[in-house]
Every structure is written in structure tokens, then in C-alpha cells.
Coordinates of C-alpha atoms in Angstrom, one line a residue:
Chain U
X65 CA -347.2 -27.7 -71.9
X66 CA -345.5 -30.1 -69.6
X67 CA -347.6 -32.4 -67.5
X68 CA -347.4 -32.2 -63.8
X69 CA -345.8 -35.4 -62.4
X70 CA -347.1 -37.3 -59.6
X71 CA -345.0 -36.8 -56.5
X72 CA -343.8 -39.2 -53.9
X73 CA -342.0 -38.4 -50.5
X74 CA -340.5 -40.6 -48.0
X75 CA -339.0 -39.4 -44.6
X76 CA -336.4 -42.0 -43.7
X77 CA -336.1 -41.5 -40.0
X78 CA -335.0 -45.1 -39.3
X79 CA -331.2 -46.2 -39.4
X80 CA -332.2 -49.9 -39.9
X81 CA -330.9 -51.7 -42.9
X82 CA -334.3 -53.5 -43.7
X83 CA -336.2 -50.2 -43.5
X84 CA -333.7 -48.3 -45.5
X85 CA -334.0 -51.0 -48.1
X86 CA -337.8 -50.9 -48.1
X87 CA -337.6 -47.1 -48.5
X88 CA -335.3 -47.3 -51.5
X89 CA -337.3 -50.1 -53.2
X90 CA -340.5 -47.9 -53.0
X91 CA -338.6 -44.7 -54.0
X92 CA -336.9 -46.6 -57.1
X93 CA -340.2 -48.2 -58.0
X94 CA -342.1 -44.8 -58.0
X95 CA -339.2 -43.2 -59.9
X96 CA -339.5 -46.0 -62.4
X97 CA -343.3 -44.9 -62.7
X98 CA -342.2 -41.4 -63.5
X99 CA -343.1 -39.9 -60.1
X100 CA -341.0 -37.1 -58.7
X101 CA -339.4 -38.8 -55.6
X102 CA -337.9 -37.1 -52.6
X103 CA -336.5 -39.0 -49.6
X104 CA -335.8 -36.8 -46.6
X105 CA -333.3 -38.4 -44.4
X106 CA -333.6 -37.2 -40.7
X107 CA -332.4 -38.7 -37.3
X108 CA -330.7 -42.1 -37.8
X109 CA -331.8 -42.3 -41.3
X110 CA -328.8 -40.0 -42.1
X111 CA -326.5 -42.9 -41.2
X112 CA -327.3 -44.6 -44.6
X113 CA -325.7 -41.6 -46.3
X114 CA -322.5 -41.6 -44.3
X115 CA -319.4 -42.3 -46.2
X116 CA -317.5 -45.6 -45.6
X117 CA -314.3 -44.2 -44.6
X118 CA -313.7 -42.0 -41.5
X119 CA -313.4 -38.3 -42.4
X120 CA -311.2 -36.0 -40.5
X121 CA -313.4 -33.2 -39.2
X122 CA -313.2 -30.6 -36.3
X123 CA -315.8 -31.8 -33.8
X124 CA -316.5 -31.6 -30.1
X125 CA -316.4 -34.7 -27.9
X126 CA -320.1 -35.4 -27.8
X127 CA -320.4 -35.0 -31.6
X128 CA -317.3 -37.4 -32.0
X129 CA -319.0 -39.8 -29.7
X130 CA -322.4 -39.9 -31.9
X131 CA -319.9 -40.2 -34.9
X132 CA -318.4 -43.3 -33.3
X133 CA -321.6 -44.9 -32.0
X134 CA -323.6 -44.6 -35.1
X135 CA -323.0 -46.9 -38.1
X136 CA -321.0 -45.3 -40.9
X137 CA -322.8 -45.9 -44.1
X138 CA -325.2 -48.1 -45.9
X139 CA -323.0 -51.1 -45.6
X140 CA -322.9 -51.0 -41.7
X141 CA -326.6 -50.7 -40.8
X142 CA -328.2 -53.3 -38.5
X143 CA -331.7 -54.8 -38.7
X144 CA -334.9 -53.6 -36.9
X145 CA -335.6 -57.3 -36.0
X146 CA -333.2 -60.5 -35.6
X147 CA -330.1 -58.4 -35.7
X148 CA -328.3 -60.9 -33.7
X149 CA -325.1 -59.0 -33.3
X150 CA -324.7 -58.4 -37.0
X151 CA -325.4 -61.9 -38.2
X152 CA -328.9 -61.0 -39.2
X153 CA -327.6 -58.4 -41.7
X154 CA -325.2 -60.8 -43.1
X155 CA -328.1 -63.4 -43.8
X156 CA -330.1 -60.8 -45.4
X157 CA -327.3 -59.6 -47.6
X158 CA -326.6 -63.3 -48.5
X159 CA -330.1 -64.0 -49.6
X160 CA -330.4 -60.7 -51.5
X161 CA -327.2 -61.5 -53.4
X162 CA -328.3 -65.1 -54.1
X163 CA -331.7 -63.7 -55.5
X164 CA -329.7 -61.0 -57.4
X165 CA -331.6 -58.3 -55.5
X166 CA -329.9 -54.9 -55.3
X167 CA -327.8 -54.2 -52.3
X168 CA -328.5 -51.1 -50.3
X169 CA -325.5 -49.2 -51.8
X170 CA -326.7 -50.2 -55.3
X171 CA -330.2 -49.1 -54.5
X172 CA -328.8 -45.7 -53.4
X173 CA -326.9 -45.4 -56.7
X174 CA -329.8 -46.4 -58.7
X175 CA -332.0 -43.8 -56.8
X176 CA -329.5 -41.1 -57.7
X177 CA -329.3 -42.3 -61.5
X178 CA -333.1 -42.1 -61.6
X179 CA -333.2 -38.5 -60.2
X180 CA -334.6 -39.4 -56.9
X181 CA -333.9 -36.3 -54.7
X182 CA -332.0 -37.2 -51.6
X183 CA -332.3 -34.5 -48.9
X184 CA -330.2 -34.5 -45.7
X185 CA -331.9 -32.9 -42.8
X186 CA -329.7 -30.0 -41.7
X187 CA -331.3 -29.8 -38.2
X188 CA -330.2 -33.4 -37.6
X189 CA -326.9 -32.8 -39.0
X190 CA -326.5 -29.8 -36.6
X191 CA -327.7 -31.8 -33.5
X192 CA -325.5 -35.1 -34.3
X193 CA -322.6 -33.0 -35.6
X194 CA -322.5 -34.6 -38.9
X195 CA -320.7 -32.5 -41.5
X196 CA -321.3 -32.5 -45.3
X197 CA -318.0 -33.9 -46.1
X198 CA -318.9 -37.1 -44.1
X199 CA -321.9 -37.7 -46.3
X200 CA -321.9 -39.1 -49.9
X201 CA -322.0 -36.9 -53.0
X202 CA -325.1 -35.7 -54.8
X203 CA -327.3 -34.7 -51.7
X204 CA -329.4 -31.8 -51.2
X205 CA -329.5 -30.0 -47.7
X206 CA -332.6 -28.7 -46.3
X207 CA -334.9 -28.5 -43.3
X208 CA -338.5 -29.7 -42.5
X209 CA -340.0 -26.7 -44.4
X210 CA -338.6 -27.8 -47.6
X211 CA -339.9 -31.5 -46.9
X212 CA -343.4 -30.0 -46.1
X213 CA -343.4 -28.2 -49.3
X214 CA -342.8 -31.4 -51.2
X215 CA -345.1 -33.5 -49.2
X216 CA -348.2 -31.0 -49.5
X217 CA -348.1 -31.8 -53.2
X218 CA -347.2 -35.5 -52.8
X219 CA -349.7 -38.3 -53.7
X220 CA -347.8 -40.8 -51.6
X221 CA -346.2 -39.7 -48.3
X222 CA -344.6 -42.2 -46.2
X223 CA -342.7 -42.1 -42.8
X224 CA -340.3 -44.9 -42.3
Chain E
X42 CA -365.9 -17.2 -48.5
X43 CA -363.2 -18.9 -46.3
X44 CA -360.7 -20.9 -48.2
X45 CA -360.2 -24.6 -47.0
X46 CA -356.8 -24.9 -45.3
X47 CA -354.5 -28.0 -46.2
X48 CA -354.8 -30.7 -43.6
X49 CA -352.0 -32.8 -42.1
X50 CA -352.6 -35.7 -39.8
X51 CA -350.0 -37.8 -37.8
X52 CA -350.7 -41.1 -35.9
X53 CA -348.1 -41.1 -33.1
X54 CA -348.0 -44.7 -32.2
X55 CA -344.4 -44.8 -30.9
X56 CA -343.5 -43.9 -27.4
X57 CA -339.9 -43.1 -28.3
X58 CA -338.4 -39.9 -27.5
X59 CA -336.8 -39.4 -30.9
X60 CA -340.0 -40.2 -32.8
X61 CA -342.1 -37.9 -30.8
X62 CA -339.8 -35.1 -31.4
X63 CA -339.9 -35.9 -35.1
X64 CA -343.7 -36.0 -35.0
X65 CA -344.0 -32.6 -33.3
X66 CA -341.3 -30.9 -35.4
X67 CA -343.3 -32.0 -38.5
X68 CA -346.6 -30.8 -36.8
X69 CA -345.4 -27.6 -35.8
X70 CA -343.8 -26.9 -39.2
X71 CA -347.1 -27.8 -40.9
X72 CA -349.0 -25.6 -38.6
X73 CA -346.6 -22.7 -39.2
X74 CA -347.5 -23.2 -42.9
X75 CA -351.2 -22.6 -41.9
X76 CA -352.0 -26.4 -42.1
X77 CA -354.9 -27.7 -40.0
X78 CA -352.9 -30.3 -38.0
X79 CA -354.2 -33.3 -35.9
X80 CA -351.8 -35.7 -33.9
X81 CA -353.5 -38.8 -33.0
X82 CA -351.8 -40.5 -30.1
X83 CA -352.4 -44.2 -29.9
X84 CA -350.7 -47.1 -28.1
X85 CA -347.3 -46.1 -26.7
X86 CA -347.6 -42.6 -28.1
X87 CA -350.0 -41.8 -25.4
X88 CA -347.1 -41.9 -22.8
X89 CA -345.9 -38.5 -24.2
X90 CA -349.1 -36.9 -23.1
X91 CA -349.0 -38.3 -19.5
X92 CA -348.6 -35.8 -16.6
X93 CA -345.2 -36.0 -14.9
X94 CA -346.5 -36.5 -11.5
X95 CA -348.2 -39.7 -10.4
X96 CA -352.0 -39.2 -10.4
X97 CA -354.1 -41.2 -7.6
X98 CA -356.7 -43.3 -9.8
X99 CA -358.9 -46.2 -9.0
X100 CA -357.4 -48.9 -11.3
X101 CA -357.1 -52.8 -11.3
X102 CA -353.8 -54.4 -10.8
X103 CA -352.9 -54.9 -14.4
X104 CA -353.8 -51.4 -15.4
X105 CA -351.5 -50.3 -12.4
X106 CA -348.8 -52.5 -13.8
X107 CA -349.0 -50.9 -17.3
X108 CA -349.0 -47.4 -15.4
X109 CA -345.7 -48.3 -13.6
X110 CA -343.9 -49.9 -16.5
X111 CA -344.7 -47.1 -19.2
X112 CA -342.8 -43.8 -19.0
X113 CA -344.7 -41.0 -17.4
X114 CA -344.6 -38.1 -19.9
X115 CA -342.6 -36.5 -22.4
X116 CA -339.5 -35.9 -20.1
X117 CA -339.4 -39.7 -19.5
X118 CA -339.3 -41.2 -22.9
X119 CA -336.4 -43.4 -24.2
X120 CA -334.8 -43.6 -27.5
X121 CA -335.6 -45.9 -30.4
X122 CA -331.8 -46.5 -30.9
X123 CA -328.8 -46.0 -28.7
X124 CA -330.9 -45.6 -25.6
X125 CA -328.1 -47.1 -23.4
X126 CA -330.2 -47.2 -20.3
X127 CA -331.2 -43.7 -20.4
X128 CA -327.8 -42.2 -21.3
X129 CA -328.9 -41.7 -25.0
X130 CA -331.8 -39.5 -24.1
X131 CA -329.6 -37.5 -21.9
X132 CA -327.2 -37.0 -24.7
X133 CA -329.9 -35.9 -27.1
X134 CA -331.4 -33.6 -24.7
X135 CA -327.9 -32.1 -24.1
X136 CA -327.1 -31.5 -27.7
X137 CA -330.8 -30.2 -28.4
X138 CA -330.1 -27.6 -25.5
X139 CA -326.8 -26.7 -26.7
X140 CA -328.3 -25.9 -30.3
X141 CA -331.2 -24.1 -28.7
X142 CA -333.6 -26.7 -30.2
X143 CA -337.0 -26.9 -28.4
X144 CA -337.2 -29.8 -25.9
X145 CA -340.2 -32.3 -26.5
X146 CA -342.3 -30.5 -23.6
X147 CA -341.7 -27.3 -25.4
X148 CA -342.7 -28.7 -28.7
X149 CA -346.0 -29.9 -27.1
X150 CA -346.6 -26.4 -25.8
X151 CA -345.8 -24.7 -29.0
X152 CA -348.2 -27.2 -30.8
X153 CA -351.0 -26.4 -28.5
X154 CA -350.3 -22.6 -28.8
X155 CA -350.2 -23.1 -32.7
X156 CA -353.7 -24.8 -32.6
X157 CA -352.5 -28.3 -33.5
X158 CA -355.3 -30.8 -32.4
X159 CA -353.9 -33.3 -30.0
X160 CA -356.2 -36.4 -29.9
X161 CA -355.8 -39.2 -27.4
X162 CA -357.1 -42.5 -28.7
X163 CA -359.9 -43.6 -26.3
X164 CA -359.6 -47.2 -27.2
X165 CA -356.0 -47.4 -26.1
X166 CA -356.8 -45.5 -23.0
X167 CA -359.4 -48.2 -22.1
X168 CA -357.0 -51.1 -22.8
X169 CA -354.1 -49.6 -20.9
X170 CA -356.2 -48.2 -18.1
X171 CA -355.1 -44.6 -18.6
X172 CA -357.6 -42.0 -17.3
X173 CA -358.1 -38.4 -18.5
X174 CA -356.8 -36.9 -15.3
X175 CA -353.4 -38.7 -15.9
X176 CA -353.0 -36.8 -19.2
X177 CA -352.0 -33.1 -19.9
X178 CA -354.6 -30.5 -20.4
X179 CA -356.0 -29.4 -23.8
X180 CA -356.5 -32.7 -25.5
X181 CA -359.4 -34.1 -27.5
X182 CA -360.6 -37.7 -26.9
X183 CA -361.7 -39.8 -29.8
X184 CA -361.3 -43.2 -31.6
X185 CA -360.1 -44.3 -35.1
X186 CA -363.3 -43.1 -36.8
X187 CA -362.4 -39.6 -35.9
X188 CA -358.9 -40.0 -37.1
X189 CA -360.0 -41.5 -40.4
X190 CA -362.5 -38.5 -41.0
X191 CA -359.4 -36.1 -40.7
X192 CA -357.1 -38.2 -42.7
X193 CA -359.4 -38.7 -45.6
X194 CA -359.1 -34.9 -46.1
X195 CA -355.4 -34.8 -45.3
X196 CA -352.8 -33.9 -47.8
X197 CA -350.0 -35.4 -45.6
X198 CA -350.9 -38.3 -43.4
X199 CA -348.1 -40.0 -41.5
X200 CA -347.7 -43.0 -39.1
X201 CA -344.9 -42.6 -36.8
Chain Y
X115 CA -372.7 -44.3 -62.9
X116 CA -370.7 -45.8 -60.0
X117 CA -368.9 -43.4 -57.7
X118 CA -365.2 -43.9 -57.3
X119 CA -364.6 -45.0 -53.6
X120 CA -361.9 -43.4 -51.5
X121 CA -358.7 -45.4 -51.2
X122 CA -356.7 -46.4 -48.2
X123 CA -353.4 -48.4 -48.4
X124 CA -351.1 -49.7 -45.6
X125 CA -347.7 -51.1 -46.1
X126 CA -347.3 -53.4 -43.1
X127 CA -343.6 -53.9 -42.8
X128 CA -343.5 -54.5 -39.0
X129 CA -343.8 -58.0 -37.5
X130 CA -344.8 -56.5 -34.2
X131 CA -348.1 -57.5 -32.6
X132 CA -348.9 -53.9 -31.5
X133 CA -348.4 -52.4 -35.0
X134 CA -350.3 -55.2 -36.7
X135 CA -353.2 -54.6 -34.4
X136 CA -353.0 -50.9 -35.2
X137 CA -352.8 -51.5 -39.0
X138 CA -356.0 -53.8 -38.9
X139 CA -357.9 -51.4 -36.7
X140 CA -357.2 -48.7 -39.3
X141 CA -357.9 -50.8 -42.1
X142 CA -361.3 -52.2 -40.7
X143 CA -362.2 -48.7 -39.8
X144 CA -361.6 -47.4 -43.2
X145 CA -363.3 -50.4 -44.8
X146 CA -366.4 -49.7 -42.4
X147 CA -366.4 -46.2 -44.0
X148 CA -366.5 -47.8 -47.3
X149 CA -363.0 -47.1 -48.3
X150 CA -361.3 -49.5 -50.8
X151 CA -358.5 -50.8 -48.5
X152 CA -355.3 -52.5 -49.4
X153 CA -352.7 -53.8 -46.9
X154 CA -349.4 -54.7 -48.5
X155 CA -347.5 -57.1 -46.2
X156 CA -343.7 -56.8 -46.7
X157 CA -340.6 -57.9 -44.7
X158 CA -341.5 -59.0 -41.1
X159 CA -345.1 -58.1 -41.6
X160 CA -345.6 -61.2 -43.5
X161 CA -345.3 -63.1 -40.4
X162 CA -348.7 -62.0 -39.4
X163 CA -350.0 -64.0 -42.5
X164 CA -348.3 -67.3 -41.7
X165 CA -350.3 -70.3 -40.8
X166 CA -350.1 -71.4 -37.3
X167 CA -349.1 -75.1 -38.1
X168 CA -345.6 -76.1 -39.5
X169 CA -346.0 -76.8 -43.3
X170 CA -343.7 -79.1 -44.9
X171 CA -341.9 -77.3 -47.7
X172 CA -338.9 -77.9 -49.8
X173 CA -336.3 -75.3 -48.7
X174 CA -332.7 -74.7 -48.5
X175 CA -331.0 -74.4 -45.1
X176 CA -330.9 -70.6 -44.8
X177 CA -334.7 -70.4 -45.8
X178 CA -335.4 -72.9 -43.1
X179 CA -333.6 -70.8 -40.6
X180 CA -335.5 -67.9 -41.4
X181 CA -338.6 -70.0 -41.1
X182 CA -337.6 -71.1 -37.6
X183 CA -336.6 -67.8 -36.3
X184 CA -339.6 -65.9 -37.4
X185 CA -342.9 -66.0 -35.7
X186 CA -345.4 -68.2 -37.1
X187 CA -348.5 -66.3 -37.5
X188 CA -350.8 -63.7 -35.9
X189 CA -350.9 -65.5 -32.5
X190 CA -347.1 -65.5 -32.2
X191 CA -346.0 -62.0 -32.8
X192 CA -344.2 -60.1 -30.1
X193 CA -344.5 -56.4 -29.0
X194 CA -342.4 -53.6 -30.2
X195 CA -342.1 -52.3 -26.6
X196 CA -342.3 -54.1 -23.4
X197 CA -342.2 -57.5 -24.8
X198 CA -340.6 -59.0 -21.7
X199 CA -339.9 -62.3 -23.4
X200 CA -343.5 -62.8 -24.4
X201 CA -345.1 -61.6 -21.1
X202 CA -346.0 -58.3 -22.7
X203 CA -348.1 -59.9 -25.5
X204 CA -349.9 -62.0 -23.0
X205 CA -350.8 -58.9 -21.0
X206 CA -352.0 -57.1 -24.2
X207 CA -354.2 -60.0 -25.2
X208 CA -355.5 -60.3 -21.8
X209 CA -356.7 -56.7 -21.6
X210 CA -358.0 -56.8 -25.1
X211 CA -360.1 -59.8 -24.3
X212 CA -361.3 -58.2 -21.0
X213 CA -362.4 -55.2 -23.0
X214 CA -364.0 -57.4 -25.6
X215 CA -361.7 -55.9 -28.2
X216 CA -361.1 -58.2 -31.3
X217 CA -357.8 -60.3 -31.3
X218 CA -355.3 -60.0 -34.2
X219 CA -356.6 -63.3 -35.7
X220 CA -360.4 -61.9 -35.5
X221 CA -359.2 -58.5 -37.0
X222 CA -357.7 -60.5 -40.0
X223 CA -360.8 -62.4 -40.3
X224 CA -362.9 -59.2 -40.2
X225 CA -360.6 -57.6 -42.7
X226 CA -361.2 -60.4 -45.1
X227 CA -365.1 -60.2 -44.5
X228 CA -365.0 -56.6 -45.2
X229 CA -363.2 -57.1 -48.6
X230 CA -359.8 -55.5 -47.3
X231 CA -357.3 -56.6 -50.0
X232 CA -354.5 -58.5 -48.3
X233 CA -351.4 -58.5 -50.5
X234 CA -348.2 -60.4 -49.7
X235 CA -345.0 -59.0 -51.1
X236 CA -343.7 -61.7 -53.6
X237 CA -340.2 -60.2 -53.5
X238 CA -339.8 -60.7 -49.7
X239 CA -341.3 -64.2 -50.1
X240 CA -338.5 -65.0 -52.4
X241 CA -336.0 -63.6 -50.1
X242 CA -337.1 -65.2 -47.0
X243 CA -338.1 -68.3 -48.6
X244 CA -341.7 -68.2 -47.7
X245 CA -344.1 -70.3 -49.8
X246 CA -347.7 -69.5 -50.6
X247 CA -348.9 -72.7 -48.8
X248 CA -347.4 -71.5 -45.6
X249 CA -349.6 -68.4 -45.6
X250 CA -353.4 -68.1 -44.8
X251 CA -355.9 -68.4 -47.6
X252 CA -357.6 -65.6 -49.5
X253 CA -354.4 -63.4 -50.2
X254 CA -353.2 -61.7 -53.3
X255 CA -349.7 -61.9 -54.4
X256 CA -347.9 -58.9 -56.0
X257 CA -344.9 -56.8 -55.8
X258 CA -344.1 -52.9 -55.2
X259 CA -345.6 -51.9 -58.6
X260 CA -348.9 -53.1 -57.6
X261 CA -348.6 -51.4 -54.2
X262 CA -347.6 -48.1 -55.9
X263 CA -350.5 -48.3 -58.4
X264 CA -353.0 -48.4 -55.4
X265 CA -351.1 -45.9 -53.4
X266 CA -351.0 -43.4 -56.2
X267 CA -354.8 -43.3 -55.9
X268 CA -354.9 -43.6 -52.1
X269 CA -356.3 -40.8 -49.9
X270 CA -354.7 -42.2 -46.9
X271 CA -351.3 -44.1 -47.3
X272 CA -349.5 -45.4 -44.3
X273 CA -346.3 -47.2 -43.7
X274 CA -346.3 -49.2 -40.3

């Protein structure tokens, strides 16, 4: 008989570098404690999952505009505070490297290795015109119903 | 014997359109799954519940100033990101309409139809000088103790 | 036989005055209801725990820069909305005083009197170069693992 694992869910709504880092540190920590962990990426949070390189897609003008204006991937996110036109993120990345803390792209990779379920919110993708080919590999695609199914059984449920 | 329903609570602290939409989508989703749902509106979150039209009230100068500076109702909220002086909210509303997603005022209405309990934080109302007649109908009025009573029995408790 | 108490945990990530106030009001409320309460201060949230006065420490330049740029203590925090270069916080403090609501420093003191566990995130301290002697007395020091241990048993877990 298999024991039921503890479950942790995080909604990552924010597209800020610092909040994404916090989300992944908690998620990776919980996975290390053998929790079943889901991060549900919605609204600006989806930007953390975008590929670095521009992807050719067939989009309308407004969707293209969203695509241009939003940061493309984990390396491009700004800070929620003290962004200073991009200087803040550089400072944070510098001290993280100095302290041998994992960068956000490394945290994402570790999460995937540990089996953290990364779920892209399909409703947001529709609204902002984001296509699956613009996002990194290894994601699941679902809506709020799937999130609620996980969260109803979660011991720790956070909105970040 | 009646079965106890799952409970979901959301503190809506933020006055941002995008966060309010996220809160109501989760709340309406949970209500559709037959959860008992409470949204507790505190600080800037209360702005989502203000009536569109100016209401004549007897207020001090500072409370009037808060009233002028804060957005009046669900149609007037800004975005947490890419607000661009009000252009961002227009873009979001446009794509939501195009995709036939419910607008925030419609999400509020649906929540009330589904029996989601909308609670206005009385302490915030005192502080910011908001009167009951300035808020939409069908609200409950309570403080942090009532919120904690609900949250202690909640399966999903979020702070947005 | 001692009854197990309900547990509440809050991650205070934000360095905004209004969010810190909300966190402490919820924490103090939960403590008054005899919950075991933990606030885990991470990232900008740590600024609420800094001492008012500058503390002489032996730091590198970048850490000094972070120290200068970040608000020093609960009295110096800005608002998440309507900060208006510091006018907003003055307005909020004014109305809180007028309504005899506790100020943030008083809320922190009350939390400590009620036995709320205030935990400073050691990883953030390392990254931002914050030293224990720069923070107020009566704190615990721990990492994400300790937080998760508390949260896994928490009835109410919030990220603010």
C-alpha cells in the first residue's frame, strides 16, 4: 500500500523575478521533502516559462503587442522592488551567483528534475495569445478546475 | 445528515484589476465545485466593491481625499503590471471581451449568484472612511476575527 | 494530555507597509484565537525587522548598497499603492492613529508579546548582506525547510 504524499500548490501570478525565485525555492524545498508539488502559472507568471528566443507564430496585432511588451523568459524578468530599469535584477543575480545560489533558470530545471508539476494556465494563454511552442518543454496545460482539484487536497497552498 | 462542504477563502488585499479577476475566477471555480467560498476584501481590495457613481457622504477631508484618489469600482481598477496610464486595462478588457471571458463586474455578479460570500473589512472601511452606501449591495461586513473563523476551516486559503 | 493547537503561517515577502500591517493584523488575530503563529520574513519582508538606527557592520560594497537602498525598519516602509513619495504612508499612519489602530512597530511588539514566532530567512540575509545585529531582538533564524515544516501542519498558510 502506497502512502499518500503531502501536496503543495503554488499559483504563480506574478511575473517578477524575485517572486518567481521565492516560488521555486519553496516548490523545490517541498519537493525535497517528498511533497507532490504543483506550480500553476497564470497571468504574468507565464512569462517565466517563455523561451528565450523569439518564436515565429501566427498572431493578431494585439497578441503580438503583448508578446513584445512582456519579458521573454526567466532571464528577462524584473524585480517587484528596486528594479531601477534592470540594474536591480543584475545586482540580485550577481549576489546570487556570488553565494552560489541557483539562478531562476536553474531553479526551473531542478524543479522539473524533482518532478514538480509545472502547469500553464490555458485561459491566460488564450487571452495573451501565448502559444505552446513559445513556452519551455515539459509543461502541462490546464485551467482553474485542475488547479482547484490539486489545491483542495493541498496542505500548503500559496498565491504568489 | 448534511455533508460538510469544502471551504475556500480568499483575502483580496490588492486593488489591481488583474489580481481581482484572478481572485474571482478562483472563487467562482471553487463555488462551481460546490465549495463554500468567502472573499474577504481588505485595504485596496475594497475598491473593487465601490459603486460606479459618486455617493454623497458626510466625510472629513482626509477621507474625501482617499475617496478621490482610489479607483471607484470594478470598472476603474488598474493593472499590477503594464498599466501604461490606463491603456493596459483597456487592452486586457478588449482581449477578454474578444475571447468572451467574463468582465470583472460580470465575475462579481456571478459570484453573488453562486452564493460566494463577499465580506468587506470593517476596519479598512473605518480607516479609509468608506461608508456602506458607497459599496455595492449584497455584502457582509466583518473584521479579521470572522475571516480567521472561516479560514481555520478552509481547505484552500489564499492572500491575493 | 495537551491539545494540539491550530497553526497559522505567513510568509512575509513584501516590504510594503500596508502588506506588513495586514500580515501582522492577521497574525495577531490568529494568536488571540490561540493559534500557534509563525511569520517567516523573506526578501523585502526582512526590512520590517531592521533596527531604526544604522549599525556598523563589516560589509562589501554591494551589500552596503542594498543596505542603503532598502528601508530601515518598520517605520520607514512605503505603500504598495499610492505611495506618492512617502506622503501615502504618512496619510495611512495619520488615519491609523486617529482611529487608535496600532502602528506597525506596535503590531510587531504585540506579536512578540503574544508569542508569535518571527523567523528571519537566513538565505535572504546572506544574499542581501543583512547581519543579525541589524535586526530587532527576539527573532529566530531559519531557512525554507523550517518554514515548510511549520506550513505542512498549518491550517492557514498565506504568502503576503
